[in-house]
Amino acid sequence: MWTFIIRRLLQSAIVIIGVTLITFTALQMSGDPTYLYVSERATDEEIQRTRVALGFDKPLPEQYLTFLGKLAQGDFGNSLSYKRPAIEAVMDALPATLELTLFAMMLAIVVAIPLGVVASLNRGSPVDGSIMTMGMLGQSIPSFWLGIMMIMFFGLQLRILPISGHVPFITPLVQGNFVEAFTNLPQALYYLIMPGFAVAFYSISRNARLVRSSMLEVLGQDFVRTARAKGISETAVVVRHALRNAWLPVVTMIGLEFGFLIGGVVVVEMVFSWPGIGRLVFNAINQRDIPVVQAAVVVLALVFIALNLIVDLIYAKIDPRVKL
Amino acid sequence: MKAINRFLFAGALAAALPGLSQAAPPDDTIVVGLSADASTFDPAQISSRDNSNIAKHIFASLFKVNFEGAVEPYLVDTTTISEDGLAYTFSIKPDLTCEDGEPLTAEDVAYSFNRAADPANAFTGNTPGFVYTTLGFKSAEVVDDLNVTINVTAKTTLAPGMMAQVLIHCKDSYEAMTLEQAAATPIGSGSYRLASWERGSQIVLEKVKDPGTFDTIIWRIIPEASTRTAELIAGNVDIITNVAPDQVPAIDASGSATVEKVNGTRRMQVGFNLGKGVEGMPGAAEIQDPKVRFALQYAVDVPSICTQLLGAECTRMTSLVNPPNGNPDLVPIPYDPEMAETLLDEAGYPRAENGVRFSIRLQGPRGRYLNDANVVQAIGQYLNDVGIETEVELLEWASVYSPLLRTKEMGPLFFLGQGGVTWNPLYDMSLFSTPDGATNYQSWTDQRWFDDWKLAIDADTVEAARPIIDRMLKLFYDEGPWLQLYFQPDLYGVSSRIDWTPRRDEEIELFAATLK
C-alpha cells in the first residue's frame, strides 16, 4: 500500500506542474496585465515602473521558472490585488469553500442514497416517477438560478433563511478556538442551508439516479434472491446485501464529486456572497491576479489529489477484489 | 389557503431554527452593501473606488470635496501659495490626533506625502499614480509643528483637488509597521477606526470622533446585484450600490426601500479613434472629417437609451466637462436622424445603392459600465439606421478591451466611460493635455485645442481661464473626438429607515446619513 501511496504522490507532482503551466499560459495569453494595475492617467514611465515592480517585464519562460522555483519553497508570491502573500489569501478563503463543499457532499450522500433506494424498491410506481422527475429537474436547473429562486422564496418571501453571508466554523476550529467554533456551529449551518442545497441539488439528483440503477442491478441478482429465500427481513436484504454491493460505484462517484462541487461553488459563492475560494479565483481571474490564481489552483489540485487517494484506499478496503 | 400554508410552513421552519433569524441593523449602525471587497487599507496602495470610499471614513485629508462638489479645507486651517505657484504651505488645525492618540502634526502630513512617493515602497495605488502625476508632486517639507510645505513641479489650479485624494496618517505608528501590517491594520486620522475585516464578507468601522452620525458602519460585500437587492428589500442593509436598472421597479415597490438616482460624473461617450492604431480600417478615414463626427451626434437617440436601458433620465453631455463647469452656451444635440443624414450627404458620404454610406466597427466592453452591452448594441443600430453599416463587437474589459485602449488600437468607434470631477473643469479637460497623452485614446491632435490648453492651465485661477475654457469646449462640441452621450446615472438602493443622499462623484459619504 505504501508503494502505491508514494507512487501517487510522485504522480501528483507532475499534475501540479501541469496545472500551473496550463494556468500560467492561459492567463498570459491575453496580454500584459500591467495595465490593470495603473490608473488611466499613468504615464509610460509609470506603466514601465509598475511592470517592473510586478515582474511582468521578464520573458514568460523566465517568469514561469521563477514561479516554479519559488513554489518549491512554498512561496507563491504576493497577490497583485490584495498586496499580501497569495497563499494567505487562498488559505483564508479555503475554509469557507470546504464548509460549503463538505456540507453539499453530505447532502448529496445523505439525501441521494435513500431516494435512490426508495426509487429502486418502487420501480415503475408514482414514487419512482416522482423521484426520477426530481432527478431530471435537478440535473437541468442551473445552480445560480436555483440559488436566486431560493433567495426569493426562503429569504424574501418567507424570511426564514439568511439571504447571504457566512459564519465561520472551520477557521476557528483550526485555530484552536473550539468554543467559538461550536458556538458558531448552529449559525454556520443556518447560513449553509441555501447555498449548500443550491450546490448539492445537481449531485443529489445524479447520485439518486446512480443508486437507483445500481440497486436495480443488484436486486436482480441470485444472492439477493437467496437471501430472501432464507427468510431474511426485507430491510436486512436491502441494507446488508443489496446496498452494500451497490455501494461501489457510488463511492467512486463521491470521490469525483468533490472536484465537481468545487467547480460548481464559484457561481453559488457569488450569488450567496460566500467568501470562498471560488469567488476569490473568479475575482482573481478578472483582475489577472496570477499569483492568487496559481496558488488556488495548486491548493485545489492538492486537495483533489488527496481526496482521490483517500477514495482509492477506501475502495480497496470495501472491495476485497481490489489490491493496491 | 395559500397564506395559511405559507404561514404554517414558515412557522415550522422557524421553530426548527430557533434564534437564528437575521435581524435588521440596530439604530446606531448603518450597513452598506458593496459589490467588491477592499483590497488594502494602506493609503498609498488604494486604487479602487469601493476601497477608497471605506478608507475616507478612516483617514482624513488636507482638503475634501464637499457634497456640492467644491473643494474645501479638512485638516487645513490656512493656505499660502508661493509667487511662482510651486510651493503650497499649509497650516494644519491644532490638537489633531490619530486613532492611537498620537498627535497629528505637520511632520505626519509631510511623512504621508513622502511615504507614498518613496520608490523603495513600490506603491502602485492612486496616490503615487495619477494623483501625484496630475499634481506634479515633488516633495513635502516640515516648516514647524503646524506648517508643512508641498512642492510641485508646475503651477496648477488642480492642486487642492488632487491633495484631497492624499490620505493622512501618523508617522510614528506607520514607521513601526511592516507594509503588510499597514495594509491590514490601518491606524487612521479620520472619524472611524477599522474594528474588523472579514475578508470577502464584511468590514466594520467604529466611530472614534466627529463627524459621523452612526457609531458603527458595516460594509458588507455582496457581489451579486440581485442578492444586494434582496438584502435591501429584506431590511438587512441600508444602502446598496450599482442597482441594476431592471431591479428598480422591485425596490421601489417593496415599501422598505427606494432607488435614488443621481447623474454621476462619469462621461459616457463613443470615442472616434483618429490615430494610427486603426489606420486603414473601414470607417477610419471617414471619421477624420469633423463634419462626419458632428453628423453622428444627431444619429443616436440618447434620451431613449437612458430611459429604456438605464432606467433613468440622464444629463446629456455637451462637452467633456461636468456641469456646472461647462460652456453654458452649448446645448445637447437632439436626436434628429434626418439632420444626420443631411449632414452626412453634405460631408460627401451619400447612401450607395445598397443604402450604406460606409462601414465601421464599434467596440465596447461588456460588464464594465451600466448596461453597457445593450447600450453599445443600441448605438450600433442607430448608426445603421442612418446608413452607416456598423459592426458591433463586445469585448471582455480586463484582458482585451483595456489593453486595446492603452495601445490605442480600439475602434475606430469605441464606447467608453471616463470619470470626472465637479471641482475644476481643467481636470476634466486634462484628458487631452497633450496629443500623445495616455488618456487621449482618440489621438486627437487639433492644434487649436492644445494651444489653448497651455493658456488655460497657466492661468492663475479657473475664473481667469474661463474665456479660454469656453472657446475650447465650443471647439470640442463642433469638432471634438467624442460622440457625446450622457453622464452615467448612478443608482443606489436606500432603505426607508435612513436619510441619505448620494453624491455625484461615486463617493459614498456616510457622515451626514441619519435615521429617519
PDB file of N, CA, C and O in Angstrom, chain B residues 376-439:
ATOM      1  N   VAL B 376     -24.348  49.694 -26.211  1.00  0.00           N
ATOM      2  CA  VAL B 376     -23.495  49.648 -27.410  1.00  0.00           C
ATOM      3  C   VAL B 376     -24.286  49.097 -28.599  1.00  0.00           C
ATOM      4  O   VAL B 376     -24.202  49.624 -29.719  1.00  0.00           O
ATOM      5  N   GLN B 377     -25.061  48.054 -28.346  1.00  0.00           N
ATOM      6  CA  GLN B 377     -25.842  47.484 -29.458  1.00  0.00           C
ATOM      7  C   GLN B 377     -26.891  48.466 -29.963  1.00  0.00           C
ATOM      8  O   GLN B 377     -27.142  48.550 -31.175  1.00  0.00           O
ATOM      9  N   ALA B 378     -27.481  49.229 -29.052  1.00  0.00           N
ATOM     10  CA  ALA B 378     -28.470  50.230 -29.472  1.00  0.00           C
ATOM     11  C   ALA B 378     -27.798  51.304 -30.329  1.00  0.00           C
ATOM     12  O   ALA B 378     -28.329  51.702 -31.381  1.00  0.00           O
ATOM     13  N   ILE B 379     -26.619  51.742 -29.899  1.00  0.00           N
ATOM     14  CA  ILE B 379     -25.905  52.768 -30.679  1.00  0.00           C
ATOM     15  C   ILE B 379     -25.582  52.228 -32.075  1.00  0.00           C
ATOM     16  O   ILE B 379     -25.750  52.929 -33.083  1.00  0.00           O
ATOM     17  N   GLY B 380     -25.150  50.985 -32.113  1.00  0.00           N
ATOM     18  CA  GLY B 380     -24.854  50.363 -33.404  1.00  0.00           C
ATOM     19  C   GLY B 380     -26.066  50.377 -34.320  1.00  0.00           C
ATOM     20  O   GLY B 380     -25.962  50.673 -35.513  1.00  0.00           O
ATOM     21  N   GLN B 381     -27.239  50.111 -33.754  1.00  0.00           N
ATOM     22  CA  GLN B 381     -28.455  50.089 -34.563  1.00  0.00           C
ATOM     23  C   GLN B 381     -28.797  51.500 -35.057  1.00  0.00           C
ATOM     24  O   GLN B 381     -29.184  51.680 -36.208  1.00  0.00           O
ATOM     25  N   TYR B 382     -28.653  52.506 -34.163  1.00  0.00           N
ATOM     26  CA  TYR B 382     -28.930  53.893 -34.585  1.00  0.00           C
ATOM     27  C   TYR B 382     -28.009  54.305 -35.737  1.00  0.00           C
ATOM     28  O   TYR B 382     -28.448  54.990 -36.669  1.00  0.00           O
ATOM     29  N   LEU B 383     -26.769  53.885 -35.688  1.00  0.00           N
ATOM     30  CA  LEU B 383     -25.836  54.245 -36.767  1.00  0.00           C
ATOM     31  C   LEU B 383     -26.211  53.523 -38.056  1.00  0.00           C
ATOM     32  O   LEU B 383     -26.157  54.103 -39.141  1.00  0.00           O
ATOM     33  N   ASN B 384     -26.613  52.263 -37.917  1.00  0.00           N
ATOM     34  CA  ASN B 384     -27.099  51.530 -39.100  1.00  0.00           C
ATOM     35  C   ASN B 384     -28.279  52.251 -39.739  1.00  0.00           C
ATOM     36  O   ASN B 384     -28.394  52.312 -40.967  1.00  0.00           O
ATOM     37  N   ASP B 385     -29.145  52.803 -38.892  1.00  0.00           N
ATOM     38  CA  ASP B 385     -30.363  53.455 -39.395  1.00  0.00           C
ATOM     39  C   ASP B 385     -30.050  54.660 -40.294  1.00  0.00           C
ATOM     40  O   ASP B 385     -30.861  55.021 -41.142  1.00  0.00           O
ATOM     41  N   VAL B 386     -28.916  55.312 -40.075  1.00  0.00           N
ATOM     42  CA  VAL B 386     -28.590  56.462 -40.926  1.00  0.00           C
ATOM     43  C   VAL B 386     -27.601  56.077 -42.028  1.00  0.00           C
ATOM     44  O   VAL B 386     -26.964  56.931 -42.633  1.00  0.00           O
ATOM     45  N   GLY B 387     -27.470  54.780 -42.249  1.00  0.00           N
ATOM     46  CA  GLY B 387     -26.699  54.325 -43.395  1.00  0.00           C
ATOM     47  C   GLY B 387     -25.246  54.010 -43.103  1.00  0.00           C
ATOM     48  O   GLY B 387     -24.459  53.813 -44.033  1.00  0.00           O
ATOM     49  N   ILE B 388     -24.886  53.957 -41.834  1.00  0.00           N
ATOM     50  CA  ILE B 388     -23.502  53.590 -41.514  1.00  0.00           C
ATOM     51  C   ILE B 388     -23.518  52.139 -41.043  1.00  0.00           C
ATOM     52  O   ILE B 388     -24.030  51.839 -39.964  1.00  0.00           O
ATOM     53  N   GLU B 389     -23.018  51.284 -41.888  1.00  0.00           N
ATOM     54  CA  GLU B 389     -23.047  49.856 -41.568  1.00  0.00           C
ATOM     55  C   GLU B 389     -22.083  49.601 -40.412  1.00  0.00           C
ATOM     56  O   GLU B 389     -20.862  49.695 -40.578  1.00  0.00           O
ATOM     57  N   THR B 390     -22.666  49.300 -39.254  1.00  0.00           N
ATOM     58  CA  THR B 390     -21.863  49.243 -38.039  1.00  0.00           C
ATOM     59  C   THR B 390     -21.755  47.809 -37.530  1.00  0.00           C
ATOM     60  O   THR B 390     -22.762  47.161 -37.249  1.00  0.00           O
ATOM     61  N   GLU B 391     -20.526  47.361 -37.409  1.00  0.00           N
ATOM     62  CA  GLU B 391     -20.282  46.033 -36.840  1.00  0.00           C
ATOM     63  C   GLU B 391     -19.985  46.218 -35.354  1.00  0.00           C
ATOM     64  O   GLU B 391     -18.999  46.859 -34.974  1.00  0.00           O
ATOM     65  N   VAL B 392     -20.881  45.689 -34.519  1.00  0.00           N
ATOM     66  CA  VAL B 392     -20.706  45.847 -33.069  1.00  0.00           C
ATOM     67  C   VAL B 392     -19.888  44.681 -32.528  1.00  0.00           C
ATOM     68  O   VAL B 392     -20.154  43.521 -32.845  1.00  0.00           O
ATOM     69  N   GLU B 393     -18.885  45.009 -31.736  1.00  0.00           N
ATOM     70  CA  GLU B 393     -18.047  43.957 -31.147  1.00  0.00           C
ATOM     71  C   GLU B 393     -17.917  44.224 -29.650  1.00  0.00           C
ATOM     72  O   GLU B 393     -17.418  45.273 -29.238  1.00  0.00           O
ATOM     73  N   LEU B 394     -18.403  43.268 -28.843  1.00  0.00           N
ATOM     74  CA  LEU B 394     -18.341  43.415 -27.387  1.00  0.00           C
ATOM     75  C   LEU B 394     -17.176  42.592 -26.851  1.00  0.00           C
ATOM     76  O   LEU B 394     -17.026  41.426 -27.195  1.00  0.00           O
ATOM     77  N   LEU B 395     -16.386  43.213 -26.000  1.00  0.00           N
ATOM     78  CA  LEU B 395     -15.152  42.571 -25.546  1.00  0.00           C
ATOM     79  C   LEU B 395     -15.069  42.557 -24.026  1.00  0.00           C
ATOM     80  O   LEU B 395     -15.633  43.419 -23.352  1.00  0.00           O
ATOM     81  N   GLU B 396     -14.338  41.586 -23.527  1.00  0.00           N
ATOM     82  CA  GLU B 396     -14.101  41.498 -22.083  1.00  0.00           C
ATOM     83  C   GLU B 396     -13.143  42.624 -21.680  1.00  0.00           C
ATOM     84  O   GLU B 396     -12.158  42.888 -22.377  1.00  0.00           O
ATOM     85  N   TRP B 397     -13.452  43.293 -20.573  1.00  0.00           N
ATOM     86  CA  TRP B 397     -12.719  44.507 -20.226  1.00  0.00           C
ATOM     87  C   TRP B 397     -11.261  44.241 -19.880  1.00  0.00           C
ATOM     88  O   TRP B 397     -10.342  44.805 -20.492  1.00  0.00           O
ATOM     89  N   ALA B 398     -11.055  43.377 -18.874  1.00  0.00           N
ATOM     90  CA  ALA B 398      -9.727  43.302 -18.262  1.00  0.00           C
ATOM     91  C   ALA B 398      -8.657  42.815 -19.234  1.00  0.00           C
ATOM     92  O   ALA B 398      -7.589  43.417 -19.333  1.00  0.00           O
ATOM     93  N   SER B 399      -8.952  41.746 -19.941  1.00  0.00           N
ATOM     94  CA  SER B 399      -7.877  41.147 -20.710  1.00  0.00           C
ATOM     95  C   SER B 399      -7.836  41.614 -22.164  1.00  0.00           C
ATOM     96  O   SER B 399      -6.822  41.466 -22.828  1.00  0.00           O
ATOM     97  N   VAL B 400      -8.935  42.170 -22.670  1.00  0.00           N
ATOM     98  CA  VAL B 400      -8.953  42.526 -24.091  1.00  0.00           C
ATOM     99  C   VAL B 400      -9.126  44.038 -24.295  1.00  0.00           C
ATOM    100  O   VAL B 400      -8.314  44.689 -24.940  1.00  0.00           O
ATOM    101  N   TYR B 401     -10.197  44.578 -23.707  1.00  0.00           N
ATOM    102  CA  TYR B 401     -10.539  45.960 -24.013  1.00  0.00           C
ATOM    103  C   TYR B 401      -9.514  46.950 -23.448  1.00  0.00           C
ATOM    104  O   TYR B 401      -9.071  47.871 -24.145  1.00  0.00           O
ATOM    105  N   SER B 402      -9.165  46.735 -22.189  1.00  0.00           N
ATOM    106  CA  SER B 402      -8.245  47.665 -21.535  1.00  0.00           C
ATOM    107  C   SER B 402      -6.884  47.737 -22.261  1.00  0.00           C
ATOM    108  O   SER B 402      -6.392  48.839 -22.549  1.00  0.00           O
ATOM    109  N   PRO B 403      -6.272  46.597 -22.607  1.00  0.00           N
ATOM    110  CA  PRO B 403      -5.010  46.691 -23.374  1.00  0.00           C
ATOM    111  C   PRO B 403      -5.186  47.371 -24.729  1.00  0.00           C
ATOM    112  O   PRO B 403      -4.307  48.112 -25.171  1.00  0.00           O
ATOM    113  N   LEU B 404      -6.342  47.139 -25.380  1.00  0.00           N
ATOM    114  CA  LEU B 404      -6.572  47.810 -26.678  1.00  0.00           C
ATOM    115  C   LEU B 404      -6.632  49.319 -26.508  1.00  0.00           C
ATOM    116  O   LEU B 404      -6.118  50.088 -27.324  1.00  0.00           O
ATOM    117  N   LEU B 405      -7.274  49.744 -25.425  1.00  0.00           N
ATOM    118  CA  LEU B 405      -7.352  51.177 -25.143  1.00  0.00           C
ATOM    119  C   LEU B 405      -5.962  51.762 -24.953  1.00  0.00           C
ATOM    120  O   LEU B 405      -5.629  52.816 -25.499  1.00  0.00           O
ATOM    121  N   ARG B 406      -5.174  51.068 -24.128  1.00  0.00           N
ATOM    122  CA  ARG B 406      -3.848  51.576 -23.790  1.00  0.00           C
ATOM    123  C   ARG B 406      -2.955  51.691 -25.029  1.00  0.00           C
ATOM    124  O   ARG B 406      -2.137  52.592 -25.121  1.00  0.00           O
ATOM    125  N   THR B 407      -3.127  50.735 -25.923  1.00  0.00           N
ATOM    126  CA  THR B 407      -2.279  50.775 -27.112  1.00  0.00           C
ATOM    127  C   THR B 407      -2.954  51.552 -28.246  1.00  0.00           C
ATOM    128  O   THR B 407      -2.410  51.628 -29.345  1.00  0.00           O
ATOM    129  N   LYS B 408      -4.142  52.098 -27.937  1.00  0.00           N
ATOM    130  CA  LYS B 408      -4.878  52.955 -28.874  1.00  0.00           C
ATOM    131  C   LYS B 408      -5.190  52.223 -30.186  1.00  0.00           C
ATOM    132  O   LYS B 408      -5.050  52.788 -31.266  1.00  0.00           O
ATOM    133  N   GLU B 409      -5.603  50.974 -30.041  1.00  0.00           N
ATOM    134  CA  GLU B 409      -5.916  50.166 -31.224  1.00  0.00           C
ATOM    135  C   GLU B 409      -7.393  49.775 -31.286  1.00  0.00           C
ATOM    136  O   GLU B 409      -7.757  48.874 -32.017  1.00  0.00           O
ATOM    137  N   MET B 410      -8.231  50.432 -30.465  1.00  0.00           N
ATOM    138  CA  MET B 410      -9.632  50.017 -30.478  1.00  0.00           C
ATOM    139  C   MET B 410     -10.425  50.880 -31.453  1.00  0.00           C
ATOM    140  O   MET B 410     -10.033  51.973 -31.822  1.00  0.00           O
ATOM    141  N   GLY B 411     -11.576  50.340 -31.825  1.00  0.00           N
ATOM    142  CA  GLY B 411     -12.432  51.092 -32.716  1.00  0.00           C
ATOM    143  C   GLY B 411     -12.365  50.662 -34.151  1.00  0.00           C
ATOM    144  O   GLY B 411     -12.186  49.475 -34.391  1.00  0.00           O
ATOM    145  N   PRO B 412     -12.526  51.610 -35.038  1.00  0.00           N
ATOM    146  CA  PRO B 412     -12.440  53.078 -34.964  1.00  0.00           C
ATOM    147  C   PRO B 412     -13.482  53.763 -34.052  1.00  0.00           C
ATOM    148  O   PRO B 412     -13.227  54.873 -33.603  1.00  0.00           O
ATOM    149  N   LEU B 413     -14.625  53.128 -33.774  1.00  0.00           N
ATOM    150  CA  LEU B 413     -15.531  53.700 -32.788  1.00  0.00           C
ATOM    151  C   LEU B 413     -15.440  52.832 -31.537  1.00  0.00           C
ATOM    152  O   LEU B 413     -15.406  51.607 -31.637  1.00  0.00           O
ATOM    153  N   PHE B 414     -15.398  53.458 -30.380  1.00  0.00           N
ATOM    154  CA  PHE B 414     -15.333  52.652 -29.155  1.00  0.00           C
ATOM    155  C   PHE B 414     -16.112  53.341 -28.050  1.00  0.00           C
ATOM    156  O   PHE B 414     -16.082  54.551 -27.889  1.00  0.00           O
ATOM    157  N   PHE B 415     -16.810  52.508 -27.278  1.00  0.00           N
ATOM    158  CA  PHE B 415     -17.646  53.002 -26.177  1.00  0.00           C
ATOM    159  C   PHE B 415     -16.793  53.061 -24.915  1.00  0.00           C
ATOM    160  O   PHE B 415     -16.098  52.104 -24.576  1.00  0.00           O
ATOM    161  N   LEU B 416     -16.881  54.189 -24.224  1.00  0.00           N
ATOM    162  CA  LEU B 416     -16.001  54.356 -23.059  1.00  0.00           C
ATOM    163  C   LEU B 416     -16.641  55.306 -22.047  1.00  0.00           C
ATOM    164  O   LEU B 416     -17.363  56.236 -22.422  1.00  0.00           O
ATOM    165  N   GLY B 417     -16.367  55.075 -20.779  1.00  0.00           N
ATOM    166  CA  GLY B 417     -16.758  55.999 -19.718  1.00  0.00           C
ATOM    167  C   GLY B 417     -15.519  56.468 -18.996  1.00  0.00           C
ATOM    168  O   GLY B 417     -14.664  55.653 -18.665  1.00  0.00           O
ATOM    169  N   GLN B 418     -15.423  57.761 -18.774  1.00  0.00           N
ATOM    170  CA  GLN B 418     -14.246  58.275 -18.074  1.00  0.00           C
ATOM    171  C   GLN B 418     -14.694  59.160 -16.916  1.00  0.00           C
ATOM    172  O   GLN B 418     -15.529  60.051 -17.087  1.00  0.00           O
ATOM    173  N   GLY B 419     -14.130  58.860 -15.738  1.00  0.00           N
ATOM    174  CA  GLY B 419     -14.511  59.579 -14.526  1.00  0.00           C
ATOM    175  C   GLY B 419     -14.123  61.041 -14.616  1.00  0.00           C
ATOM    176  O   GLY B 419     -13.110  61.387 -15.218  1.00  0.00           O
ATOM    177  N   GLY B 420     -14.950  61.878 -14.005  1.00  0.00           N
ATOM    178  CA  GLY B 420     -14.643  63.305 -13.983  1.00  0.00           C
ATOM    179  C   GLY B 420     -14.869  63.867 -12.593  1.00  0.00           C
ATOM    180  O   GLY B 420     -15.129  63.123 -11.651  1.00  0.00           O
ATOM    181  N   VAL B 421     -14.741  65.169 -12.473  1.00  0.00           N
ATOM    182  CA  VAL B 421     -14.916  65.819 -11.167  1.00  0.00           C
ATOM    183  C   VAL B 421     -15.825  67.034 -11.317  1.00  0.00           C
ATOM    184  O   VAL B 421     -16.120  67.489 -12.428  1.00  0.00           O
ATOM    185  N   THR B 422     -16.214  67.533 -10.171  1.00  0.00           N
ATOM    186  CA  THR B 422     -17.100  68.692 -10.162  1.00  0.00           C
ATOM    187  C   THR B 422     -16.371  69.963  -9.766  1.00  0.00           C
ATOM    188  O   THR B 422     -16.935  71.044  -9.850  1.00  0.00           O
ATOM    189  N   TRP B 423     -15.120  69.821  -9.327  1.00  0.00           N
ATOM    190  CA  TRP B 423     -14.476  70.965  -8.692  1.00  0.00           C
ATOM    191  C   TRP B 423     -13.549  71.752  -9.597  1.00  0.00           C
ATOM    192  O   TRP B 423     -13.052  72.800  -9.183  1.00  0.00           O
ATOM    193  N   ASN B 424     -13.310  71.316 -10.789  1.00  0.00           N
ATOM    194  CA  ASN B 424     -12.429  72.089 -11.673  1.00  0.00           C
ATOM    195  C   ASN B 424     -12.573  71.574 -13.110  1.00  0.00           C
ATOM    196  O   ASN B 424     -12.277  70.415 -13.379  1.00  0.00           O
ATOM    197  N   PRO B 425     -13.016  72.428 -14.040  1.00  0.00           N
ATOM    198  CA  PRO B 425     -13.192  71.955 -15.419  1.00  0.00           C
ATOM    199  C   PRO B 425     -11.877  71.503 -16.047  1.00  0.00           C
ATOM    200  O   PRO B 425     -11.863  70.639 -16.925  1.00  0.00           O
ATOM    201  N   LEU B 426     -10.780  72.074 -15.585  1.00  0.00           N
ATOM    202  CA  LEU B 426      -9.499  71.727 -16.205  1.00  0.00           C
ATOM    203  C   LEU B 426      -9.114  70.275 -15.935  1.00  0.00           C
ATOM    204  O   LEU B 426      -8.402  69.654 -16.718  1.00  0.00           O
ATOM    205  N   TYR B 427      -9.580  69.739 -14.801  1.00  0.00           N
ATOM    206  CA  TYR B 427      -9.312  68.330 -14.536  1.00  0.00           C
ATOM    207  C   TYR B 427      -9.990  67.474 -15.615  1.00  0.00           C
ATOM    208  O   TYR B 427      -9.378  66.570 -16.185  1.00  0.00           O
ATOM    209  N   ASP B 428     -11.262  67.771 -15.869  1.00  0.00           N
ATOM    210  CA  ASP B 428     -11.985  67.006 -16.890  1.00  0.00           C
ATOM    211  C   ASP B 428     -11.326  67.161 -18.263  1.00  0.00           C
ATOM    212  O   ASP B 428     -11.252  66.217 -19.046  1.00  0.00           O
ATOM    213  N   MET B 429     -10.858  68.373 -18.529  1.00  0.00           N
ATOM    214  CA  MET B 429     -10.264  68.639 -19.849  1.00  0.00           C
ATOM    215  C   MET B 429      -8.856  68.065 -19.986  1.00  0.00           C
ATOM    216  O   MET B 429      -8.339  67.925 -21.099  1.00  0.00           O
ATOM    217  N   SER B 430      -8.233  67.737 -18.838  1.00  0.00           N
ATOM    218  CA  SER B 430      -6.839  67.276 -18.887  1.00  0.00           C
ATOM    219  C   SER B 430      -6.696  65.898 -19.545  1.00  0.00           C
ATOM    220  O   SER B 430      -5.587  65.427 -19.742  1.00  0.00           O
ATOM    221  N   LEU B 431      -7.822  65.268 -19.898  1.00  0.00           N
ATOM    222  CA  LEU B 431      -7.730  64.037 -20.698  1.00  0.00           C
ATOM    223  C   LEU B 431      -6.985  64.327 -21.993  1.00  0.00           C
ATOM    224  O   LEU B 431      -6.335  63.460 -22.562  1.00  0.00           O
ATOM    225  N   PHE B 432      -7.144  65.554 -22.447  1.00  0.00           N
ATOM    226  CA  PHE B 432      -6.483  65.961 -23.707  1.00  0.00           C
ATOM    227  C   PHE B 432      -5.454  67.049 -23.401  1.00  0.00           C
ATOM    228  O   PHE B 432      -5.554  68.168 -23.861  1.00  0.00           O
ATOM    229  N   SER B 433      -4.471  66.693 -22.568  1.00  0.00           N
ATOM    230  CA  SER B 433      -3.452  67.685 -22.225  1.00  0.00           C
ATOM    231  C   SER B 433      -2.323  67.685 -23.258  1.00  0.00           C
ATOM    232  O   SER B 433      -1.640  68.689 -23.424  1.00  0.00           O
ATOM    233  N   THR B 434      -2.109  66.565 -23.908  1.00  0.00           N
ATOM    234  CA  THR B 434      -1.113  66.512 -24.990  1.00  0.00           C
ATOM    235  C   THR B 434      -1.654  65.596 -26.101  1.00  0.00           C
ATOM    236  O   THR B 434      -2.458  64.707 -25.824  1.00  0.00           O
ATOM    237  N   PRO B 435      -1.195  65.800 -27.335  1.00  0.00           N
ATOM    238  CA  PRO B 435      -1.698  64.939 -28.429  1.00  0.00           C
ATOM    239  C   PRO B 435      -1.376  63.459 -28.216  1.00  0.00           C
ATOM    240  O   PRO B 435      -2.117  62.593 -28.673  1.00  0.00           O
ATOM    241  N   ASP B 436      -0.266  63.176 -27.520  1.00  0.00           N
ATOM    242  CA  ASP B 436       0.077  61.760 -27.325  1.00  0.00           C
ATOM    243  C   ASP B 436      -0.087  61.322 -25.873  1.00  0.00           C
ATOM    244  O   ASP B 436       0.484  60.327 -25.441  1.00  0.00           O
ATOM    245  N   GLY B 437      -0.890  62.066 -25.111  1.00  0.00           N
ATOM    246  CA  GLY B 437      -1.104  61.737 -23.698  1.00  0.00           C
ATOM    247  C   GLY B 437      -1.793  60.387 -23.534  1.00  0.00           C
ATOM    248  O   GLY B 437      -2.486  59.901 -24.435  1.00  0.00           O
ATOM    249  N   ALA B 438      -1.596  59.792 -22.335  1.00  0.00           N
ATOM    250  CA  ALA B 438      -2.130  58.443 -22.094  1.00  0.00           C
ATOM    251  C   ALA B 438      -3.651  58.404 -22.242  1.00  0.00           C
ATOM    252  O   ALA B 438      -4.211  57.412 -22.698  1.00  0.00           O
ATOM    253  N   THR B 439      -4.337  59.477 -21.826  1.00  0.00           N
ATOM    254  CA  THR B 439      -5.804  59.445 -21.845  1.00  0.00           C
ATOM    255  C   THR B 439      -6.390  60.001 -23.132  1.00  0.00           C
ATOM    256  O   THR B 439      -7.607  60.030 -23.283  1.00  0.00           O
TER     257      THR B 439
END
